[in-house]
Amino acid sequence: ICVSVTMSTAAAAATGSRVGRIAVAQMRSTDVVEENFAAVRRLVQKAAIADCTMVSLPECFEWMGSGPDASVAFAQPISGPLFSRYRALAEEFKIWISYGGFHERPEAGSPAAAAGRIFNSHLLVAPDGSVVANYHKTHLFDVDTADGVFKESSFTAPGDEQIVVAGTPVGNIGLTTCYDLRFPHIYSNLRAAGATVILVPSAFMPSTGTAHWHCLLRARAIETQCYVAAAAQYGQHNPKRRSYGHSIIVDPWGEIVAQLDGDGEGLAIAEVDPEKLASVRSKMPVLDHARARAALYTQPVTVIEADKSTHSSSS
């Protein structure tokens, strides 16, 4: 499987082995665009003041609606005035920003537009305001949960590209979004392509978050030996929608190094230490071991039928 590895001019200039500081934001988006923008600006400014080199915003940072029709009607082009304002924040505060879930209107005439779908777009913006990468969420949230039935694919087109942005001040960044977290193969592919930090901007439901949020994020960090940083939505967005919160950063050993609780706006901040990452990987070289047995993983699995008669007890 091919993973696109992107390095912009800004990224190339920032390449190095120094410790970088990353922040994951927590916010409660609504359908009031200006309030959401004000919240994002507050969080980005706080991250810059805290000497962070990158800040990640959660899924649906710019808007949280009440249903599929509203989402399609609201969607904006990346080149439009709304996202241009968000790009300008990176330039204003001289910081890398992960915008983790923008409602992107596809280009007219594209297959997605013809199907009446939008993209759930995770965009990485450099300090000069340029868009370095645009990852379209791959795995769409079609599920039946205690918080309701959701069918993201009814209005969203899935992406078909896996992306690593190489050479940022905090390392090589793998881009994912929310429900992708449940599919470990994409994370393994990002690691194999050179990722050292994987972002998981999200808007997890309270029921699934309580059960699975922490264990899934720690598992992805342990499996990939990457830092995993997950910005989160929290609280009641509208009468139909509530999010779990608990923005978190996990290190390559699976330890939680920064986190917030389930309520309130804020930042979780941690150092991304390349020496610690290298130590974990050298002492337990799981990627080397996996590559050594790569041929095995393409082989069919042997299924053996147990003969019940041989296990019966005698009287």
Coordinates of N, CA and C in Angstrom, one line a residue, residues 108-303:
A108 N -16.4 21.3 -8.2 CA -17.5 21.0 -9.1 C -17.1 20.1 -10.2
G109 N -17.9 19.1 -10.5 CA -17.6 18.2 -11.6 C -16.9 16.9 -11.1
S110 N -16.4 17.0 -9.9 CA -15.7 15.8 -9.3 C -16.7 14.7 -9.0
P111 N -16.2 13.4 -8.9 CA -17.1 12.3 -8.5 C -17.8 12.6 -7.2
A112 N -17.1 13.1 -6.2 CA -17.7 13.4 -4.9 C -18.8 14.4 -5.0
A113 N -18.6 15.5 -5.8 CA -19.6 16.5 -6.0 C -20.8 16.0 -6.7
A114 N -20.5 15.2 -7.7 CA -21.6 14.6 -8.5 C -22.5 13.7 -7.6
A115 N -21.9 13.1 -6.6 CA -22.7 12.2 -5.7 C -23.3 13.0 -4.6
G116 N -23.1 14.3 -4.5 CA -23.7 15.1 -3.4 C -22.9 14.9 -2.1
R117 N -21.6 14.5 -2.2 CA -20.9 14.2 -1.0 C -19.9 15.4 -0.7
I118 N -19.4 15.4 0.5 CA -18.4 16.4 0.9 C -17.2 15.6 1.4
F119 N -16.1 16.2 1.8 CA -14.9 15.5 2.4 C -14.8 16.0 3.8
N120 N -14.3 15.0 4.6 CA -13.9 15.3 6.0 C -12.4 15.5 5.9
S121 N -11.9 16.7 5.9 CA -10.5 17.0 5.5 C -9.7 17.4 6.7
H122 N -8.6 16.7 6.9 CA -7.6 17.0 7.9 C -6.4 17.7 7.2
L123 N -6.3 19.0 7.5 CA -5.3 19.8 6.8 C -4.1 20.2 7.7
L124 N -2.9 20.1 7.2 CA -1.7 20.6 7.9 C -1.2 21.9 7.3
V125 N -1.2 22.9 8.1 CA -0.8 24.2 7.6 C 0.5 24.7 8.2
A126 N 1.5 25.1 7.4 CA 2.8 25.6 7.9 C 2.7 27.0 8.4
P127 N 3.8 27.4 9.1 CA 3.8 28.8 9.7 C 3.7 29.9 8.7
D128 N 4.0 29.6 7.4 CA 3.8 30.6 6.4 C 2.4 30.7 5.8
G129 N 1.5 29.9 6.4 CA 0.1 29.9 5.9 C -0.2 28.9 4.8
S130 N 0.8 28.2 4.3 CA 0.6 27.3 3.2 C 0.0 26.0 3.7
V131 N -0.8 25.4 2.8 CA -1.4 24.1 3.1 C -0.4 23.0 2.6
V132 N 0.2 22.3 3.6 CA 1.2 21.3 3.2 C 0.6 20.0 2.8
A133 N -0.5 19.6 3.5 CA -1.2 18.4 3.2 C -2.7 18.4 3.5
N134 N -3.5 17.7 2.7 CA -4.9 17.6 2.9 C -5.3 16.1 2.9
Y135 N -5.5 15.5 4.0 CA -5.9 14.1 4.2 C -7.4 14.0 4.3
H136 N -8.0 13.3 3.4 CA -9.5 13.1 3.4 C -9.7 11.8 4.3
K137 N -10.5 11.9 5.3 CA -10.8 10.8 6.2 C -11.1 9.6 5.4
T138 N -10.5 8.5 5.8 CA -10.6 7.2 5.0 C -11.7 6.3 5.5
H139 N -11.8 6.2 6.8 CA -12.8 5.3 7.3 C -14.0 6.1 7.9
L140 N -15.2 5.9 7.3 CA -16.3 6.7 7.7 C -17.2 6.1 8.7
F141 N -17.8 6.9 9.6 CA -18.4 6.5 10.8 C -19.9 6.0 10.5
D142 N -20.0 4.8 10.1 CA -21.3 4.2 9.9 C -21.6 3.1 10.9
V143 N -22.2 3.5 12.0 CA -22.3 2.7 13.2 C -23.6 2.9 13.9
D144 N -23.9 1.9 14.8 CA -25.0 2.0 15.7 C -24.5 2.0 17.2
T145 N -24.5 3.1 17.8 CA -24.0 3.3 19.2 C -25.1 3.6 20.2
A146 N -24.7 3.6 21.5 CA -25.6 4.0 22.5 C -26.0 5.5 22.4
D147 N -25.2 6.3 21.7 CA -25.4 7.7 21.4 C -26.2 7.9 20.2
G148 N -26.6 6.9 19.4 CA -27.3 7.1 18.2 C -26.8 6.3 17.0
V149 N -27.5 6.3 16.0 CA -27.1 5.7 14.7 C -26.5 6.7 13.8
F150 N -25.3 6.5 13.2 CA -24.6 7.4 12.4 C -24.3 6.8 11.1
K151 N -24.4 7.5 10.0 CA -24.0 7.0 8.7 C -23.3 8.2 7.9
E152 N -22.0 8.3 8.3 CA -21.2 9.4 7.7 C -21.1 9.3 6.2
S153 N -21.1 8.0 5.7 CA -21.0 7.8 4.3 C -22.2 8.3 3.5
S154 N -23.3 8.6 4.1 CA -24.4 9.1 3.4 C -24.2 10.5 2.9
F155 N -23.2 11.2 3.4 CA -22.9 12.6 2.9 C -21.5 12.9 2.8
T156 N -20.6 11.9 3.1 CA -19.1 12.2 3.0 C -18.5 11.1 2.1
A157 N -17.6 11.6 1.2 CA -16.8 10.7 0.4 C -15.5 10.3 1.1
P158 N -15.2 9.0 1.0 CA -14.0 8.6 1.7 C -12.7 9.0 0.9
G159 N -11.6 9.2 1.6 CA -10.4 9.4 0.9 C -9.7 8.2 0.5
D160 N -8.7 8.3 -0.4 CA -8.0 7.1 -0.9 C -6.5 7.3 -0.8
E161 N -6.0 8.1 0.1 CA -4.6 8.4 0.2 C -4.2 8.4 1.7
Q162 N -3.0 7.8 1.9 CA -2.4 7.8 3.3 C -1.2 8.8 3.2
I163 N -1.1 9.7 4.2 CA -0.1 10.8 4.1 C 0.8 10.9 5.3
V164 N 2.1 11.0 5.1 CA 3.0 11.4 6.1 C 3.7 12.7 5.6
V165 N 3.7 13.7 6.5 CA 4.4 15.0 6.2 C 5.8 14.9 6.9
A166 N 6.9 14.8 6.2 CA 8.2 14.6 6.7 C 8.9 16.0 7.0
G167 N 9.6 15.9 8.2 CA 10.5 17.0 8.5 C 10.0 18.2 9.2
T168 N 8.8 18.1 9.9 CA 8.3 19.2 10.6 C 9.1 19.4 11.9
P169 N 9.0 20.4 12.7 CA 9.8 20.6 13.9 C 9.5 19.6 15.0
V170 N 8.4 18.9 14.9 CA 8.1 17.8 15.9 C 8.3 16.4 15.3
G171 N 8.8 16.3 14.1 CA 9.0 15.0 13.5 C 8.2 14.8 12.2
N172 N 8.1 13.6 11.8 CA 7.4 13.2 10.6 C 5.9 12.8 11.0
I173 N 5.0 13.6 10.4 CA 3.6 13.6 10.9 C 2.7 12.7 10.1
G174 N 2.1 11.7 10.7 CA 1.1 10.9 10.0 C -0.3 11.4 10.3
L175 N -1.1 11.5 9.3 CA -2.4 12.2 9.4 C -3.5 11.1 9.4
T176 N -4.3 11.1 10.4 CA -5.5 10.3 10.5 C -6.6 11.1 11.1
T177 N -7.8 10.6 11.1 CA -9.0 11.3 11.7 C -9.9 10.3 12.4
C178 N -10.2 10.6 13.7 CA -11.2 10.0 14.5 C -11.4 8.5 14.3
Y179 N -12.4 8.0 13.5 CA -12.8 6.6 13.4 C -11.7 5.8 12.7
D180 N -10.7 6.5 12.1 CA -9.6 5.7 11.6 C -8.9 5.0 12.7
L181 N -9.0 5.5 13.9 CA -8.3 4.9 15.1 C -8.5 3.4 15.2
R182 N -9.7 3.0 14.8 CA -10.0 1.5 14.9 C -9.4 0.6 13.9
F183 N -8.6 1.2 13.0 CA -8.1 0.4 11.9 C -6.6 0.4 11.9
P184 N -6.0 -0.5 12.6 CA -4.5 -0.5 12.9 C -3.6 -0.5 11.6
H185 N -4.1 -1.1 10.5 CA -3.3 -1.2 9.3 C -2.8 0.2 8.8
I186 N -3.7 1.2 8.9 CA -3.3 2.5 8.4 C -2.2 3.0 9.2
Y187 N -2.2 2.8 10.5 CA -1.2 3.3 11.4 C 0.2 2.5 11.2
S188 N 0.1 1.3 10.9 CA 1.3 0.5 10.6 C 1.9 1.0 9.3
N189 N 1.0 1.3 8.3 CA 1.6 1.9 7.1 C 2.2 3.2 7.2
L190 N 1.6 4.1 8.1 CA 2.3 5.4 8.3 C 3.6 5.2 9.0
R191 N 3.7 4.3 10.0 CA 5.0 4.1 10.7 C 6.0 3.6 9.7
A192 N 5.6 2.6 8.8 CA 6.5 2.1 7.8 C 7.0 3.1 6.8
A193 N 6.2 4.2 6.6 CA 6.6 5.2 5.7 C 7.4 6.3 6.4
G194 N 7.7 6.1 7.7 CA 8.6 7.1 8.4 C 7.9 7.9 9.5
A195 N 6.6 7.7 9.8 CA 6.0 8.6 10.8 C 6.6 8.4 12.1
T196 N 6.8 9.5 12.9 CA 7.2 9.5 14.2 C 6.1 10.0 15.2
V197 N 5.2 10.8 14.6 CA 4.1 11.4 15.4 C 2.9 11.1 14.5
I198 N 1.8 10.6 15.1 CA 0.5 10.4 14.4 C -0.6 11.2 15.1
L199 N -1.3 12.0 14.3 CA -2.3 12.8 14.8 C -3.7 12.2 14.6
V200 N -4.5 12.3 15.6 CA -5.9 11.6 15.6 C -6.9 12.7 16.0
P201 N -7.1 13.8 15.3 CA -8.2 14.7 15.7 C -9.5 14.0 15.7
S202 N -10.3 14.3 16.7 CA -11.5 13.5 16.9 C -12.7 14.2 17.4
A203 N -13.9 13.6 17.3 CA -15.1 14.0 18.0 C -15.8 12.7 18.5
F204 N -15.2 12.0 19.4 CA -15.7 10.7 19.8 C -17.0 10.9 20.6
M205 N -17.9 9.9 20.5 CA -19.1 9.9 21.3 C -18.8 9.5 22.7
P206 N -19.6 9.9 23.7 CA -19.4 9.6 25.1 C -19.3 8.1 25.3
S207 N -20.2 7.3 24.7 CA -20.3 5.9 25.0 C -19.0 5.2 24.4
T208 N -18.6 5.5 23.2 CA -17.5 4.8 22.6 C -16.2 5.4 23.3
G209 N -16.2 6.7 23.6 CA -15.0 7.2 24.3 C -14.7 6.6 25.6
T210 N -15.8 6.5 26.4 CA -15.6 5.8 27.8 C -15.1 4.4 27.6
A211 N -15.5 3.7 26.7 CA -15.1 2.3 26.5 C -13.8 2.1 25.8
H212 N -13.5 3.0 24.9 CA -12.4 2.6 24.0 C -11.3 3.7 23.7
W213 N -11.6 5.0 24.0 CA -10.7 6.1 23.6 C -9.2 5.8 24.1
H214 N -9.0 5.7 25.4 CA -7.7 5.6 25.9 C -7.0 4.3 25.5
C215 N -7.7 3.2 25.5 CA -7.0 1.9 25.1 C -6.6 1.9 23.7
L216 N -7.5 2.4 22.8 CA -7.1 2.4 21.4 C -5.9 3.3 21.1
L217 N -5.9 4.5 21.7 CA -4.8 5.5 21.4 C -3.5 4.9 22.0
R218 N -3.5 4.3 23.1 CA -2.3 3.7 23.7 C -1.9 2.5 22.8
A219 N -2.8 1.7 22.3 CA -2.5 0.6 21.5 C -1.8 1.0 20.2
R220 N -2.4 2.1 19.6 CA -1.7 2.6 18.3 C -0.3 3.1 18.6
A221 N -0.1 3.7 19.7 CA 1.2 4.2 20.1 C 2.2 3.1 20.3
I222 N 1.7 2.1 21.0 CA 2.6 0.9 21.3 C 2.9 0.1 20.1
E223 N 1.9 -0.1 19.2 CA 2.1 -0.9 18.0 C 3.1 -0.2 17.0
T224 N 2.9 1.2 16.9 CA 3.7 1.9 15.9 C 5.0 2.5 16.5
Q225 N 5.1 2.5 17.8 CA 6.2 3.2 18.5 C 6.4 4.6 18.0
C226 N 5.2 5.3 18.0 CA 5.1 6.7 17.6 C 4.5 7.4 18.8
Y227 N 4.7 8.7 18.8 CA 3.9 9.6 19.6 C 2.5 9.7 18.9
V228 N 1.5 9.5 19.7 CA 0.1 9.7 19.2 C -0.6 10.8 19.9
A229 N -1.0 11.8 19.1 CA -1.6 13.0 19.7 C -3.0 13.2 19.2
A230 N -4.0 13.3 20.1 CA -5.4 13.3 19.8 C -6.1 14.5 20.3
A231 N -6.4 15.5 19.5 CA -7.2 16.6 19.9 C -8.7 16.1 19.9
A232 N -9.5 16.7 20.8 CA -10.9 16.2 20.9 C -11.9 17.3 21.1
Q233 N -13.1 17.0 20.6 CA -14.3 17.8 20.9 C -14.8 17.4 22.3
Y234 N -15.5 18.3 23.0 CA -16.1 17.9 24.3 C -17.4 18.5 24.4
G235 N -18.3 18.0 25.2 CA -19.5 18.6 25.7 C -20.7 18.5 24.7
Q236 N -21.7 19.3 25.0 CA -23.0 19.3 24.2 C -22.9 20.3 23.1
H237 N -22.9 19.9 21.9 CA -22.8 20.8 20.7 C -24.2 21.3 20.3
N238 N -25.2 20.4 20.4 CA -26.5 20.8 20.0 C -27.4 19.7 20.7
P239 N -28.7 19.7 20.6 CA -29.6 18.7 21.2 C -29.3 17.3 20.7
K240 N -28.7 17.1 19.6 CA -28.5 15.8 19.0 C -27.1 15.3 19.2
R241 N -26.1 16.1 19.6 CA -24.7 15.7 19.6 C -23.9 16.1 20.8
R242 N -23.2 15.2 21.3 CA -22.3 15.4 22.5 C -21.0 14.7 22.2
S243 N -19.9 15.2 22.7 CA -18.6 14.6 22.5 C -17.9 14.3 23.9
Y244 N -16.9 13.4 23.8 CA -16.3 12.8 25.0 C -15.2 13.6 25.6
G245 N -14.5 14.4 24.8 CA -13.4 15.2 25.3 C -12.1 14.3 25.6
H246 N -11.3 14.6 26.6 CA -10.1 13.9 27.0 C -9.0 13.9 25.9
S247 N -8.7 15.1 25.5 CA -7.6 15.3 24.6 C -6.3 14.7 25.2
I248 N -5.5 14.1 24.4 CA -4.4 13.3 25.0 C -3.2 13.2 24.1
I249 N -2.0 13.0 24.7 CA -0.8 12.7 24.0 C -0.2 11.5 24.6
V250 N 0.2 10.5 23.8 CA 0.7 9.2 24.3 C 2.1 9.1 23.7
D251 N 3.1 8.6 24.5 CA 4.5 8.5 23.9 C 4.7 7.1 23.3
P252 N 5.8 6.9 22.7 CA 6.0 5.6 21.9 C 6.0 4.3 22.8
W253 N 6.1 4.5 24.1 CA 6.0 3.3 25.0 C 4.6 3.1 25.5
G254 N 3.7 4.0 25.1 CA 2.3 3.8 25.5 C 1.9 4.6 26.7
E255 N 2.8 5.4 27.2 CA 2.5 6.1 28.4 C 1.8 7.5 28.1
I256 N 0.8 7.8 28.9 CA 0.1 9.1 28.7 C 1.0 10.2 29.2
V257 N 1.4 11.1 28.4 CA 2.3 12.2 28.8 C 1.6 13.5 29.0
A258 N 0.4 13.6 28.5 CA -0.4 14.8 28.7 C -1.9 14.5 28.4
Q259 N -2.8 15.0 29.2 CA -4.2 14.8 28.9 C -5.1 15.8 29.6
L260 N -6.3 16.0 29.1 CA -7.3 16.8 29.7 C -8.4 15.9 30.1
D261 N -9.3 16.5 31.0 CA -10.5 15.7 31.3 C -11.6 15.8 30.3
G262 N -12.8 15.4 30.6 CA -13.8 15.4 29.6 C -14.6 16.7 29.5
D263 N -14.2 17.7 30.2 CA -15.0 18.9 30.1 C -14.1 20.2 30.1
G264 N -14.4 21.1 29.3 CA -13.7 22.4 29.3 C -12.7 22.5 28.1
E265 N -12.6 23.8 27.7 CA -11.6 24.2 26.6 C -10.2 24.2 27.2
G266 N -9.2 23.8 26.4 CA -7.9 23.9 26.8 C -6.9 23.2 25.9
L267 N -5.7 23.0 26.4 CA -4.6 22.4 25.7 C -3.9 21.4 26.5
A268 N -3.6 20.2 25.9 CA -2.6 19.3 26.5 C -1.3 19.4 25.7
I269 N -0.2 19.6 26.5 CA 1.1 19.9 25.8 C 2.1 18.9 26.2
A270 N 2.9 18.5 25.3 CA 4.0 17.5 25.6 C 5.2 17.8 24.7
E271 N 6.4 17.3 25.2 CA 7.6 17.4 24.4 C 7.7 16.1 23.5
V272 N 8.0 16.3 22.3 CA 8.3 15.1 21.4 C 9.8 14.9 21.3
D273 N 10.3 13.9 22.0 CA 11.7 13.7 22.2 C 12.2 12.6 21.3
P274 N 13.0 13.0 20.2 CA 13.5 12.0 19.3 C 14.4 11.0 19.9
E275 N 15.1 11.3 21.0 CA 16.0 10.4 21.6 C 15.2 9.3 22.3
K276 N 14.1 9.6 22.9 CA 13.3 8.6 23.6 C 12.6 7.7 22.5
L277 N 12.2 8.3 21.4 CA 11.6 7.5 20.4 C 12.6 6.5 19.8
A278 N 13.8 7.0 19.5 CA 14.9 6.1 19.0 C 15.2 5.0 20.0
S279 N 15.2 5.3 21.3 CA 15.5 4.3 22.3 C 14.5 3.2 22.3
V280 N 13.2 3.6 22.3 CA 12.2 2.6 22.3 C 12.3 1.7 21.0
R281 N 12.5 2.3 19.9 CA 12.6 1.5 18.6 C 13.8 0.6 18.6
S282 N 14.9 1.1 19.1 CA 16.2 0.3 19.0 C 16.1 -0.9 19.9
K283 N 15.5 -0.7 21.1 CA 15.5 -1.8 22.1 C 14.4 -2.9 21.8
M284 N 13.4 -2.5 21.0 CA 12.4 -3.4 20.6 C 12.0 -3.1 19.2
P285 N 12.8 -3.6 18.2 CA 12.7 -3.2 16.8 C 11.6 -4.0 16.1
V286 N 10.3 -3.7 16.5 CA 9.2 -4.4 15.9 C 9.0 -4.3 14.4
L287 N 9.4 -3.1 13.9 CA 9.2 -2.9 12.4 C 10.2 -3.8 11.7
D288 N 11.4 -3.9 12.2 CA 12.4 -4.8 11.5 C 11.9 -6.3 11.6
H289 N 11.3 -6.6 12.7 CA 10.8 -8.0 12.9 C 9.6 -8.2 11.9
A290 N 8.8 -7.2 11.8 CA 7.6 -7.4 10.9 C 8.0 -7.5 9.5
R291 N 9.0 -6.7 9.1 CA 9.5 -6.8 7.7 C 10.1 -8.1 7.4
A292 N 10.8 -8.7 8.4 CA 11.4 -10.0 8.2 C 10.4 -11.1 7.9
R293 N 9.2 -10.9 8.4 CA 8.2 -11.9 8.1 C 7.0 -11.4 7.3
A294 N 7.3 -10.4 6.4 CA 6.3 -9.8 5.6 C 5.6 -10.7 4.7
A295 N 6.3 -11.7 4.2 CA 5.7 -12.7 3.2 C 4.7 -13.5 3.9
L296 N 4.9 -13.7 5.2 CA 3.9 -14.6 6.0 C 2.5 -13.9 6.0
Y297 N 2.5 -12.6 6.1 CA 1.2 -11.9 6.3 C 0.4 -11.9 5.1
T298 N 0.9 -12.2 3.9 CA 0.1 -12.3 2.7 C -0.4 -13.7 2.4
Q299 N 0.0 -14.6 3.3 CA -0.4 -16.0 3.1 C -1.8 -16.3 3.7
P300 N -2.5 -17.2 3.2 CA -3.8 -17.6 3.8 C -3.6 -18.1 5.2
V301 N -4.6 -17.9 6.1 CA -4.6 -18.5 7.4 C -5.1 -19.9 7.4
T302 N -4.4 -20.8 8.1 CA -4.8 -22.2 8.2 C -5.9 -22.3 9.2
V303 N -7.1 -22.8 8.8 CA -8.2 -23.0 9.8 C -8.3 -24.5 10.0

